[in-house]
mmCIF file of C-alpha atoms and ligand atoms in Angstrom:
data_model
loop_
_atom_site.group_PDB
_atom_site.id
_atom_site.type_symbol
_atom_site.label_atom_id
_atom_site.label_comp_id
_atom_site.label_asym_id
_atom_site.label_seq_id
_atom_site.Cartn_x
_atom_site.Cartn_y
_atom_site.Cartn_z
ATOM 1 C CA MET A 1 22.809 -64.043 -53.487
ATOM 2 C CA TYR A 2 21.667 -60.019 -52.312
ATOM 3 C CA THR A 3 24.008 -57.770 -54.761
ATOM 4 C CA GLN A 4 24.347 -53.504 -54.425
ATOM 5 C CA ALA A 5 21.485 -51.759 -55.160
ATOM 6 C CA LEU A 6 22.071 -49.066 -57.783
ATOM 7 C CA ASN A 7 18.328 -47.564 -58.228
ATOM 8 C CA THR A 8 17.718 -46.131 -54.652
ATOM 9 C CA ASN A 9 17.511 -41.716 -54.587
ATOM 10 C CA PRO A 10 20.484 -40.919 -51.925
ATOM 11 C CA ASP A 11 17.855 -38.259 -51.368
ATOM 12 C CA SER A 12 15.085 -39.327 -49.819
ATOM 13 C CA GLY A 13 15.961 -41.410 -47.365
ATOM 14 C CA GLU A 14 15.456 -44.474 -49.164
ATOM 15 C CA ARG A 15 18.850 -45.406 -49.492
ATOM 16 C CA GLN A 16 19.162 -45.489 -45.773
ATOM 17 C CA LEU A 17 15.803 -47.987 -45.052
ATOM 18 C CA GLU A 18 17.537 -49.911 -48.420
ATOM 19 C CA ASP A 19 20.726 -50.114 -46.711
ATOM 20 C CA ALA A 20 19.478 -51.270 -43.013
ATOM 21 C CA GLY A 21 17.417 -54.211 -44.770
ATOM 22 C CA LEU A 22 20.125 -55.541 -46.861
ATOM 23 C CA ALA A 23 22.293 -55.223 -43.658
ATOM 24 C CA ALA A 24 19.936 -57.605 -42.099
ATOM 25 C CA ARG A 25 19.949 -59.545 -44.811
ATOM 26 C CA PHE A 26 23.743 -60.207 -44.569
ATOM 27 C CA GLN A 27 23.982 -61.035 -41.321
ATOM 28 C CA ALA A 28 21.461 -63.530 -41.444
ATOM 29 C CA ARG A 29 23.403 -65.136 -43.979
ATOM 30 C CA VAL A 30 26.342 -64.791 -41.954
ATOM 31 C CA ASP A 31 24.431 -66.341 -38.770
ATOM 32 C CA ALA A 32 23.731 -68.975 -41.162
ATOM 33 C CA GLU A 33 27.050 -69.789 -42.231
ATOM 34 C CA GLU A 34 26.564 -69.115 -45.762
ATOM 35 C CA ARG A 35 29.560 -67.880 -47.986
ATOM 36 C CA ILE A 36 29.595 -64.220 -49.041
ATOM 37 C CA GLU A 37 31.257 -64.131 -52.563
ATOM 38 C CA PRO A 38 32.659 -60.905 -53.872
ATOM 39 C CA ASN A 39 29.689 -59.877 -56.304
ATOM 40 C CA ASP A 40 27.296 -60.490 -52.875
ATOM 41 C CA TRP A 41 25.587 -57.411 -51.117
ATOM 42 C CA MET A 42 28.098 -56.661 -48.119
ATOM 43 C CA PRO A 43 28.534 -53.969 -45.327
ATOM 44 C CA ALA A 44 31.359 -50.966 -46.496
ATOM 45 C CA ALA A 45 32.680 -52.066 -42.789
ATOM 46 C CA TYR A 46 32.927 -55.649 -43.893
ATOM 47 C CA ARG A 47 34.811 -54.833 -47.010
ATOM 48 C CA ARG A 48 36.861 -52.564 -45.135
ATOM 49 C CA THR A 49 38.403 -54.911 -42.750
ATOM 50 C CA LEU A 50 38.622 -57.786 -44.954
ATOM 51 C CA THR A 51 40.847 -55.994 -47.523
ATOM 52 C CA ARG A 52 43.301 -54.553 -44.256
ATOM 53 C CA GLN A 53 43.436 -58.382 -43.023
ATOM 54 C CA ILE A 54 44.107 -60.289 -46.105
ATOM 55 C CA SER A 55 45.880 -57.655 -47.513
ATOM 56 C CA GLN A 56 48.186 -57.522 -44.101
ATOM 57 C CA HIS A 57 48.368 -61.289 -44.491
ATOM 58 C CA ALA A 58 49.237 -61.318 -48.071
ATOM 59 C CA HIS A 59 51.587 -58.471 -46.974
ATOM 60 C CA SER A 60 53.364 -61.014 -44.052
ATOM 61 C CA GLU A 61 54.042 -64.056 -46.122
ATOM 62 C CA ILE A 62 55.876 -61.838 -48.906
ATOM 63 C CA VAL A 63 58.217 -60.169 -45.569
ATOM 64 C CA GLY A 64 58.148 -63.366 -44.325
ATOM 65 C CA MET A 65 60.347 -64.983 -47.535
ATOM 66 C CA LEU A 66 63.483 -62.323 -45.848
ATOM 67 C CA PRO A 67 64.456 -64.493 -42.621
ATOM 68 C CA GLU A 68 64.431 -67.878 -44.100
ATOM 69 C CA GLY A 69 65.784 -66.489 -47.124
ATOM 70 C CA ASN A 70 69.315 -65.212 -45.569
ATOM 71 C CA TRP A 71 69.938 -68.539 -45.108
ATOM 72 C CA LEU A 72 68.860 -70.030 -47.944
ATOM 73 C CA THR A 73 72.845 -69.970 -49.714
ATOM 74 C CA ARG A 74 74.122 -71.617 -46.047
ATOM 75 C CA ALA A 75 71.669 -74.881 -45.776
ATOM 76 C CA PRO A 76 73.800 -77.171 -44.267
ATOM 77 C CA SER A 77 72.975 -80.071 -46.480
ATOM 78 C CA LEU A 78 71.404 -80.785 -50.310
ATOM 79 C CA ARG A 79 68.127 -82.374 -48.468
ATOM 80 C CA ARG A 80 67.805 -79.484 -45.935
ATOM 81 C CA LYS A 81 68.693 -76.583 -48.774
ATOM 82 C CA ALA A 82 65.849 -78.425 -51.285
ATOM 83 C CA ALA A 83 63.095 -78.341 -47.769
ATOM 84 C CA LEU A 84 63.692 -74.668 -46.831
ATOM 85 C CA LEU A 85 63.535 -73.578 -51.234
ATOM 86 C CA ALA A 86 60.373 -75.348 -51.762
ATOM 87 C CA LYS A 87 58.723 -73.699 -47.381
ATOM 88 C CA VAL A 88 59.830 -70.234 -49.453
ATOM 89 C CA GLN A 89 58.977 -71.103 -52.394
ATOM 90 C CA ASP A 90 55.269 -71.664 -50.913
ATOM 91 C CA GLU A 91 55.188 -68.566 -48.882
ATOM 92 C CA CYS A 92 55.691 -66.407 -52.723
ATOM 93 C CA GLY A 93 52.603 -68.460 -53.489
ATOM 94 C CA HIS A 94 50.864 -68.024 -49.998
ATOM 95 C CA GLY A 95 51.105 -64.213 -50.712
ATOM 96 C CA LEU A 96 49.712 -64.562 -54.220
ATOM 97 C CA TYR A 97 47.205 -66.469 -53.121
ATOM 98 C CA LEU A 98 45.754 -63.694 -50.534
ATOM 99 C CA TYR A 99 46.451 -60.731 -53.402
ATOM 100 C CA ALA A 100 44.697 -62.349 -54.959
ATOM 101 C CA ALA A 101 41.626 -62.216 -52.662
ATOM 102 C CA ALA A 102 41.706 -59.201 -51.102
ATOM 103 C CA GLU A 103 41.570 -58.406 -55.481
ATOM 104 C CA THR A 104 37.620 -60.183 -55.198
ATOM 105 C CA LEU A 105 37.298 -57.116 -52.358
ATOM 106 C CA GLY A 106 37.983 -54.468 -54.979
ATOM 107 C CA SER A 107 41.579 -52.497 -54.258
ATOM 108 C CA SER A 108 44.237 -53.558 -56.986
ATOM 109 C CA ARG A 109 47.604 -55.401 -56.406
ATOM 110 C CA GLU A 110 49.031 -52.368 -57.427
ATOM 111 C CA GLU A 111 47.563 -50.186 -54.424
ATOM 112 C CA LEU A 112 47.926 -53.213 -52.230
ATOM 113 C CA VAL A 113 51.789 -53.176 -52.578
ATOM 114 C CA ASP A 114 51.787 -49.713 -52.722
ATOM 115 C CA GLN A 115 50.650 -49.680 -48.992
ATOM 116 C CA LEU A 116 53.001 -51.909 -48.210
ATOM 117 C CA LEU A 117 55.992 -50.164 -49.853
ATOM 118 C CA SER A 118 54.893 -46.495 -48.720
ATOM 119 C CA GLY A 119 55.429 -48.322 -44.825
ATOM 120 C CA LYS A 120 51.259 -47.734 -44.968
ATOM 121 C CA ALA A 121 50.164 -51.169 -43.881
ATOM 122 C CA LYS A 122 51.440 -53.443 -41.441
ATOM 123 C CA TYR A 123 53.077 -56.684 -42.062
ATOM 124 C CA SER A 124 52.860 -59.452 -38.856
ATOM 125 C CA SER A 125 55.341 -58.170 -36.653
ATOM 126 C CA ILE A 126 57.517 -61.375 -36.255
ATOM 127 C CA PHE A 127 59.211 -61.067 -39.607
ATOM 128 C CA ASN A 128 60.843 -58.462 -37.494
ATOM 129 C CA TYR A 129 63.409 -60.320 -35.950
ATOM 130 C CA PRO A 130 66.696 -61.411 -37.609
ATOM 131 C CA THR A 131 67.553 -65.075 -37.900
ATOM 132 C CA LEU A 132 71.303 -65.432 -36.465
ATOM 133 C CA THR A 133 71.815 -69.280 -36.748
ATOM 134 C CA TRP A 134 70.509 -71.892 -38.355
ATOM 135 C CA ALA A 135 68.812 -72.901 -35.542
ATOM 136 C CA ASP A 136 66.147 -70.105 -36.483
ATOM 137 C CA ILE A 137 65.561 -71.672 -39.498
ATOM 138 C CA GLY A 138 64.054 -74.853 -37.108
ATOM 139 C CA ALA A 139 62.593 -72.127 -34.488
ATOM 140 C CA ILE A 140 60.582 -70.503 -37.204
ATOM 141 C CA GLY A 141 59.274 -73.467 -39.021
ATOM 142 C CA TRP A 142 57.883 -74.940 -35.578
ATOM 143 C CA LEU A 143 56.812 -71.899 -33.717
ATOM 144 C CA VAL A 144 56.032 -69.439 -36.450
ATOM 145 C CA ASP A 145 54.349 -71.981 -38.459
ATOM 146 C CA GLY A 146 52.901 -73.467 -35.374
ATOM 147 C CA ALA A 147 50.804 -70.411 -34.840
ATOM 148 C CA ALA A 148 50.374 -69.402 -38.468
ATOM 149 C CA ILE A 149 48.100 -72.963 -38.143
ATOM 150 C CA MET A 150 46.758 -72.127 -34.801
ATOM 151 C CA ASN A 151 45.632 -68.577 -36.876
ATOM 152 C CA GLN A 152 44.462 -69.827 -40.092
ATOM 153 C CA ILE A 153 42.968 -73.486 -39.318
ATOM 154 C CA PRO A 154 39.686 -70.810 -38.049
ATOM 155 C CA LEU A 155 40.134 -68.426 -41.219
ATOM 156 C CA CYS A 156 39.631 -71.827 -43.275
ATOM 157 C CA ARG A 157 35.666 -70.917 -41.895
ATOM 158 C CA CYS A 158 35.967 -67.690 -42.545
ATOM 159 C CA SER A 159 32.441 -65.689 -43.658
ATOM 160 C CA TYR A 160 34.348 -64.656 -46.946
ATOM 161 C CA GLY A 161 34.546 -66.879 -49.540
ATOM 162 C CA PRO A 162 37.486 -66.370 -51.267
ATOM 163 C CA TYR A 163 39.575 -65.728 -48.076
ATOM 164 C CA ALA A 164 38.667 -68.687 -46.637
ATOM 165 C CA ARG A 165 39.115 -71.518 -49.453
ATOM 166 C CA ALA A 166 42.808 -70.154 -50.106
ATOM 167 C CA MET A 167 42.933 -70.528 -46.574
ATOM 168 C CA ILE A 168 42.704 -74.194 -46.700
ATOM 169 C CA ARG A 169 45.492 -74.847 -49.061
ATOM 170 C CA VAL A 170 47.328 -72.453 -47.026
ATOM 171 C CA CYS A 171 47.370 -74.406 -43.916
ATOM 172 C CA LYS A 172 48.217 -77.802 -46.244
ATOM 173 C CA GLU A 173 51.453 -76.462 -46.566
ATOM 174 C CA GLU A 174 52.452 -75.000 -42.985
ATOM 175 C CA SER A 175 51.796 -78.083 -41.846
ATOM 176 C CA PHE A 176 54.254 -79.227 -44.044
ATOM 177 C CA HIS A 177 56.696 -76.142 -42.954
ATOM 178 C CA GLN A 178 55.559 -77.052 -39.632
ATOM 179 C CA ARG A 179 56.648 -80.283 -39.451
ATOM 180 C CA GLN A 180 60.444 -79.317 -41.281
ATOM 181 C CA GLY A 181 60.066 -76.630 -38.384
ATOM 182 C CA TYR A 182 60.460 -79.353 -35.750
ATOM 183 C CA GLU A 183 62.718 -81.567 -37.978
ATOM 184 C CA ILE A 184 65.742 -79.576 -37.515
ATOM 185 C CA MET A 185 65.234 -79.007 -33.831
ATOM 186 C CA LEU A 186 64.768 -82.350 -33.034
ATOM 187 C CA THR A 187 68.367 -83.194 -34.626
ATOM 188 C CA LEU A 188 69.531 -80.153 -33.298
ATOM 189 C CA SER A 189 68.421 -81.282 -29.461
ATOM 190 C CA ARG A 190 69.877 -84.457 -30.018
ATOM 191 C CA GLY A 191 72.873 -83.294 -31.562
ATOM 192 C CA THR A 192 76.004 -82.096 -29.754
ATOM 193 C CA PRO A 193 75.754 -79.800 -26.557
ATOM 194 C CA GLU A 194 77.055 -76.944 -29.236
ATOM 195 C CA GLN A 195 73.822 -78.293 -31.362
ATOM 196 C CA LYS A 196 71.604 -78.462 -28.364
ATOM 197 C CA GLU A 197 72.169 -75.049 -27.055
ATOM 198 C CA MET A 198 71.840 -73.211 -30.378
ATOM 199 C CA ALA A 199 68.563 -74.587 -30.637
ATOM 200 C CA GLN A 200 67.761 -73.604 -27.153
ATOM 201 C CA ASP A 201 69.314 -70.062 -27.938
ATOM 202 C CA ALA A 202 67.224 -69.532 -30.946
ATOM 203 C CA LEU A 203 63.844 -70.470 -29.004
ATOM 204 C CA ASN A 204 64.869 -68.245 -26.578
ATOM 205 C CA ARG A 205 64.635 -65.419 -28.190
ATOM 206 C CA TRP A 206 61.924 -66.458 -30.918
ATOM 207 C CA TRP A 207 59.110 -67.636 -27.965
ATOM 208 C CA TRP A 208 57.922 -64.347 -27.507
ATOM 209 C CA PRO A 209 57.901 -62.539 -30.440
ATOM 210 C CA CYS A 210 56.195 -66.188 -31.664
ATOM 211 C CA LEU A 211 52.933 -65.100 -28.661
ATOM 212 C CA MET A 212 52.844 -61.355 -29.873
ATOM 213 C CA MET A 213 51.974 -62.959 -33.062
ATOM 214 C CA PHE A 214 48.208 -63.055 -31.944
ATOM 215 C CA GLY A 215 48.128 -59.676 -31.751
ATOM 216 C CA PRO A 216 47.315 -57.865 -28.809
ATOM 217 C CA PRO A 217 44.959 -59.020 -25.619
ATOM 218 C CA ASP A 218 41.704 -58.529 -25.750
ATOM 219 C CA ALA A 219 40.786 -55.762 -24.235
ATOM 220 C CA ALA A 220 42.780 -53.820 -26.151
ATOM 221 C CA SER A 221 42.025 -55.520 -30.154
ATOM 222 C CA LEU A 222 40.346 -52.959 -31.998
ATOM 223 C CA HIS A 223 38.700 -55.017 -34.608
ATOM 224 C CA SER A 224 38.141 -57.842 -32.631
ATOM 225 C CA ASP A 225 33.873 -57.497 -31.998
ATOM 226 C CA THR A 226 32.925 -56.681 -35.475
ATOM 227 C CA SER A 227 35.589 -59.776 -37.203
ATOM 228 C CA THR A 228 34.019 -62.066 -34.792
ATOM 229 C CA LEU A 229 29.977 -60.564 -35.314
ATOM 230 C CA TRP A 230 30.856 -61.509 -39.055
ATOM 231 C CA LYS A 231 32.385 -64.436 -38.516
ATOM 232 C CA ILE A 232 36.022 -63.639 -39.768
ATOM 233 C CA LYS A 233 37.550 -64.493 -36.494
ATOM 234 C CA ARG A 234 36.226 -67.279 -34.616
ATOM 235 C CA PHE A 235 38.494 -67.001 -31.731
ATOM 236 C CA SER A 236 40.114 -64.036 -30.354
ATOM 237 C CA ASN A 237 44.120 -62.974 -29.857
ATOM 238 C CA ASP A 238 44.325 -64.751 -26.366
ATOM 239 C CA GLU A 239 42.088 -67.921 -26.837
ATOM 240 C CA LEU A 240 44.653 -68.540 -29.868
ATOM 241 C CA ARG A 241 47.062 -67.670 -28.118
ATOM 242 C CA GLN A 242 46.730 -69.814 -25.533
ATOM 243 C CA LYS A 243 45.295 -73.174 -27.490
ATOM 244 C CA PHE A 244 49.159 -72.395 -29.368
ATOM 245 C CA VAL A 245 50.365 -72.549 -25.711
ATOM 246 C CA ASP A 246 48.663 -75.010 -25.125
ATOM 247 C CA ALA A 247 50.046 -76.961 -28.198
ATOM 248 C CA THR A 248 53.582 -76.036 -27.942
ATOM 249 C CA VAL A 249 54.826 -77.135 -24.580
ATOM 250 C CA PRO A 250 54.544 -81.006 -24.809
ATOM 251 C CA GLN A 251 56.753 -80.516 -27.761
ATOM 252 C CA ALA A 252 59.310 -78.275 -26.573
ATOM 253 C CA ARG A 253 59.211 -81.281 -23.793
ATOM 254 C CA ILE A 254 60.238 -83.718 -26.642
ATOM 255 C CA LEU A 255 63.018 -81.339 -27.686
ATOM 256 C CA GLY A 256 64.010 -81.175 -23.953
ATOM 257 C CA LEU A 257 64.078 -77.935 -24.491
ATOM 258 C CA SER A 258 62.916 -75.036 -22.159
ATOM 259 C CA LEU A 259 60.467 -72.709 -22.698
ATOM 260 C CA PRO A 260 61.838 -69.182 -21.314
ATOM 261 C CA ASP A 261 58.618 -68.231 -19.202
ATOM 262 C CA PRO A 262 59.776 -68.770 -15.526
ATOM 263 C CA GLU A 263 56.048 -68.222 -14.839
ATOM 264 C CA LEU A 264 55.162 -71.073 -17.276
ATOM 265 C CA ARG A 265 53.260 -73.371 -14.883
ATOM 266 C CA LEU A 266 49.705 -76.009 -15.370
ATOM 267 C CA ASP A 267 46.956 -75.074 -13.863
ATOM 268 C CA GLU A 268 45.288 -78.247 -12.966
ATOM 269 C CA GLU A 269 42.184 -77.140 -12.597
ATOM 270 C CA SER A 270 41.504 -75.640 -16.437
ATOM 271 C CA GLY A 271 44.225 -77.691 -17.505
ATOM 272 C CA HIS A 272 45.570 -74.978 -19.587
ATOM 273 C CA TRP A 273 49.472 -73.507 -19.559
ATOM 274 C CA ARG A 274 49.475 -70.165 -18.280
ATOM 275 C CA TYR A 275 52.435 -67.906 -18.479
ATOM 276 C CA GLY A 276 53.712 -65.096 -17.935
ATOM 277 C CA GLU A 277 53.607 -61.293 -18.989
ATOM 278 C CA ILE A 278 54.035 -60.619 -22.756
ATOM 279 C CA ASP A 279 55.961 -57.329 -23.263
ATOM 280 C CA TRP A 280 53.298 -55.266 -24.897
ATOM 281 C CA ASP A 281 55.798 -52.157 -25.290
ATOM 282 C CA GLU A 282 58.058 -54.197 -27.692
ATOM 283 C CA PHE A 283 54.986 -55.266 -29.340
ATOM 284 C CA LYS A 284 53.974 -51.461 -30.074
ATOM 285 C CA GLN A 285 57.271 -50.634 -31.203
ATOM 286 C CA VAL A 286 57.608 -53.371 -33.194
ATOM 287 C CA ILE A 287 54.692 -52.744 -35.227
ATOM 288 C CA ALA A 288 55.054 -49.149 -35.086
ATOM 289 C CA GLY A 289 58.533 -49.827 -37.519
ATOM 290 C CA ASN A 290 60.595 -49.527 -34.985
ATOM 291 C CA GLY A 291 61.491 -53.586 -34.517
ATOM 292 C CA PRO A 292 65.479 -54.767 -35.110
ATOM 293 C CA CYS A 293 64.718 -55.408 -38.826
ATOM 294 C CA ASN A 294 61.647 -53.217 -39.875
ATOM 295 C CA ARG A 295 63.925 -50.813 -42.090
ATOM 296 C CA GLU A 296 66.354 -53.991 -43.401
ATOM 297 C CA ARG A 297 63.360 -55.747 -44.761
ATOM 298 C CA LEU A 298 61.158 -52.544 -46.026
ATOM 299 C CA ALA A 299 64.335 -51.555 -47.790
ATOM 300 C CA ALA A 300 64.636 -55.326 -49.188
ATOM 301 C CA ARG A 301 60.914 -55.518 -50.859
ATOM 302 C CA ARG A 302 61.602 -51.778 -52.395
ATOM 303 C CA LYS A 303 64.340 -53.068 -53.279
ATOM 304 C CA ALA A 304 62.560 -56.368 -55.275
ATOM 305 C CA HIS A 305 60.001 -54.219 -56.623
ATOM 306 C CA ASP A 306 62.048 -51.927 -57.697
ATOM 307 C CA GLU A 307 64.520 -54.507 -60.153
ATOM 308 C CA GLY A 308 61.258 -55.900 -60.990
ATOM 309 C CA GLU A 309 60.144 -53.523 -62.971
ATOM 310 C CA TRP A 310 60.703 -54.302 -66.433
ATOM 311 C CA VAL A 311 59.138 -58.055 -65.055
ATOM 312 C CA ARG A 312 56.258 -55.905 -64.984
ATOM 313 C CA GLU A 313 56.675 -53.455 -67.914
ATOM 314 C CA ALA A 314 57.330 -57.062 -69.889
ATOM 315 C CA ALA A 315 54.425 -58.740 -68.733
ATOM 316 C CA LEU A 316 51.925 -55.457 -69.375
ATOM 317 C CA ALA A 317 53.361 -55.429 -73.134
ATOM 318 C CA TYR A 318 53.076 -59.439 -73.315
ATOM 319 C CA ALA A 319 49.004 -58.913 -72.710
ATOM 320 C CA GLN A 320 48.682 -55.943 -74.746
ATOM 321 C CA LYS A 321 49.557 -57.814 -77.880
ATOM 322 C CA GLN A 322 48.097 -61.261 -77.358
ATOM 323 C CA ARG A 323 45.310 -58.715 -76.549
ATOM 324 C CA GLY A 324 45.566 -57.204 -80.273
ATOM 325 C CA LYS A 325 46.242 -60.538 -81.537
ATOM 326 C CA ALA A 326 42.524 -61.583 -80.202
ATOM 327 C CA LEU A 327 40.613 -59.001 -81.360
ATOM 328 C CA ALA A 328 42.320 -58.949 -85.004
ATOM 329 C CA ALA A 329 41.593 -61.886 -85.560
HETATM 330 N N1 BYC B 1 52.401 -58.151 -36.262
HETATM 331 O O1 BYC B 1 42.107 -55.722 -33.814
HETATM 332 P P1 BYC B 1 43.367 -56.534 -33.664
HETATM 333 C C1 BYC B 1 52.740 -66.456 -41.568
HETATM 334 C C2 BYC B 1 47.995 -55.157 -35.716
HETATM 335 S S1 BYC B 1 52.562 -65.061 -42.341
HETATM 336 C C3 BYC B 1 51.750 -56.926 -36.585
HETATM 337 O O2 BYC B 1 43.567 -57.755 -33.282
HETATM 338 P P2 BYC B 1 42.496 -57.891 -36.062
HETATM 339 C C4 BYC B 1 54.199 -67.170 -42.507
HETATM 340 C C5 BYC B 1 46.378 -55.383 -36.353
HETATM 341 O O3 BYC B 1 46.059 -54.914 -37.788
HETATM 342 C C6 BYC B 1 51.491 -64.695 -40.236
HETATM 343 N N2 BYC B 1 50.125 -56.057 -36.309
HETATM 344 O O4 BYC B 1 43.584 -57.077 -35.523
HETATM 345 C C7 BYC B 1 54.498 -66.274 -43.832
HETATM 346 C C8 BYC B 1 45.534 -53.816 -35.828
HETATM 347 O O5 BYC B 1 45.828 -52.842 -36.661
HETATM 348 P P3 BYC B 1 44.903 -51.765 -38.038
HETATM 349 C C9 BYC B 1 50.546 -63.316 -40.830
HETATM 350 C C10 BYC B 1 49.250 -56.351 -35.414
HETATM 351 O O6 BYC B 1 42.896 -57.416 -37.409
HETATM 352 C C11 BYC B 1 55.846 -66.770 -43.410
HETATM 353 C C12 BYC B 1 46.268 -53.454 -34.671
HETATM 354 O O7 BYC B 1 46.766 -54.681 -34.355
HETATM 355 N N3 BYC B 1 49.011 -63.767 -40.055
HETATM 356 O O8 BYC B 1 51.758 -66.761 -41.359
HETATM 357 O O9 BYC B 1 41.163 -57.982 -35.708
HETATM 358 C C13 BYC B 1 56.327 -68.012 -43.115
HETATM 359 C C14 BYC B 1 45.110 -54.048 -33.242
HETATM 360 O O10 BYC B 1 44.852 -55.828 -33.505
HETATM 361 C C15 BYC B 1 49.596 -58.012 -35.167
HETATM 362 C C16 BYC B 1 47.901 -63.291 -40.636
HETATM 363 O O11 BYC B 1 48.333 -62.216 -41.088
HETATM 364 C C17 BYC B 1 50.922 -58.846 -35.753
HETATM 365 N N4 BYC B 1 51.456 -59.555 -34.802
HETATM 366 O O12 BYC B 1 43.658 -58.978 -35.840
HETATM 367 C C18 BYC B 1 56.038 -68.090 -41.874
HETATM 368 C C19 BYC B 1 46.601 -64.097 -40.042
HETATM 369 N N5 BYC B 1 48.852 -58.407 -34.455
HETATM 370 O O13 BYC B 1 45.055 -52.789 -38.665
HETATM 371 C C20 BYC B 1 54.451 -68.003 -41.571
HETATM 372 C C21 BYC B 1 45.821 -63.007 -40.290
HETATM 373 C C22 BYC B 1 48.020 -57.137 -34.657
HETATM 374 O O14 BYC B 1 44.061 -51.132 -37.610
HETATM 375 N N6 BYC B 1 45.080 -61.681 -39.542
HETATM 376 N N7 BYC B 1 48.303 -55.467 -35.329
HETATM 377 O O15 BYC B 1 46.337 -51.183 -38.413
HETATM 378 C C23 BYC B 1 44.600 -62.280 -38.677
HETATM 379 O O16 BYC B 1 44.549 -63.135 -38.140
HETATM 380 C C24 BYC B 1 44.296 -60.498 -37.007
HETATM 381 O O17 BYC B 1 43.977 -59.741 -38.426
HETATM 382 C C25 BYC B 1 45.250 -61.408 -36.386
HETATM 383 C C26 BYC B 1 44.833 -59.179 -35.893
HETATM 384 C C27 BYC B 1 44.619 -62.181 -35.476
HETATM 385 C C28 BYC B 1 46.449 -61.240 -37.414
#
């Protein structure tokens, strides 16, 4: 374990030398696949990028409850409603584990939530699209959770211990989510012609935004080089996107649905499915706050935060009372 060095004189240049030594030892630990824990020394940029990624991930889970929450009262049966309710609650739990993991890096949950509510922090582009029909709930489970699993399985081996451990449980739950979505799509695609049409329409609308979830192409990715060096990222954005396409094409075939990409073709030599051009202008617009539902999503989170103020106040008052009792005892 390398703990933060506190006894150096910043004026002497000694600090810089010591930081270089600490940085080298830090990198050696990462290279040796050791886990970095909250009290270990870490470069400030490693702490910053992890706080950024983990908090964006937490915000995505929380905002991600909204598109599906929209269908809780309209699920077509009690069984579907119970499964969807459990899934949405799981997403909330994921958000909470992730805020807790981010807090171990020194930012408070209040700060992180404020960054979301002020529009300063990003969350996944995918949650800025509307859920127009019940089939969208199937498409989200199948494709959005499918993409999330593809991205998150490698994060179980992330160099930062608290994030890697949170991901293990999250991935187990995401795998149940993916199956419930696929089962909805299977039921619809084997149902009436109207139901099959509804499933195809949902697939048409969600396919391209799901490919965007993996982030910009490698050549345009800002953080990939350092995150790969630090073993936060194990695969590049394009590698994971390709894995997702390769896994999803056969699943769509089983459903009897077609992917909305006329350029999709199997490259016999590599065994990969090649896909058409992604509309990166659309992606940029969505992450700049101009997607179809960005304003609605943030307004819903702000309203929930305001309405929850009394709960935070009550929890604080209760904690203070308990502390008072403990001190008096
Ligand atoms: N949306 O340098 P890059 C879920 C940003 S939740 C918005 O490649 P990085 C689920 C990126 O942040 C799914 N922004 O970044 C929940 C950066 O901007 P900043 C969420 C995006 O970090 C409920 C800039 O573009 N999953 O599964 O190396 C129901 C340049 O990108 C997006 C996670 O958060 C995007 N799609 O790689 C169902 C997983 N993509 O920060 C399901 C954890 C990129 O410089 N995160 N940007 O302002 C990651 O694995 C990585 O952060 C990313 C991006 C692969 C997403």
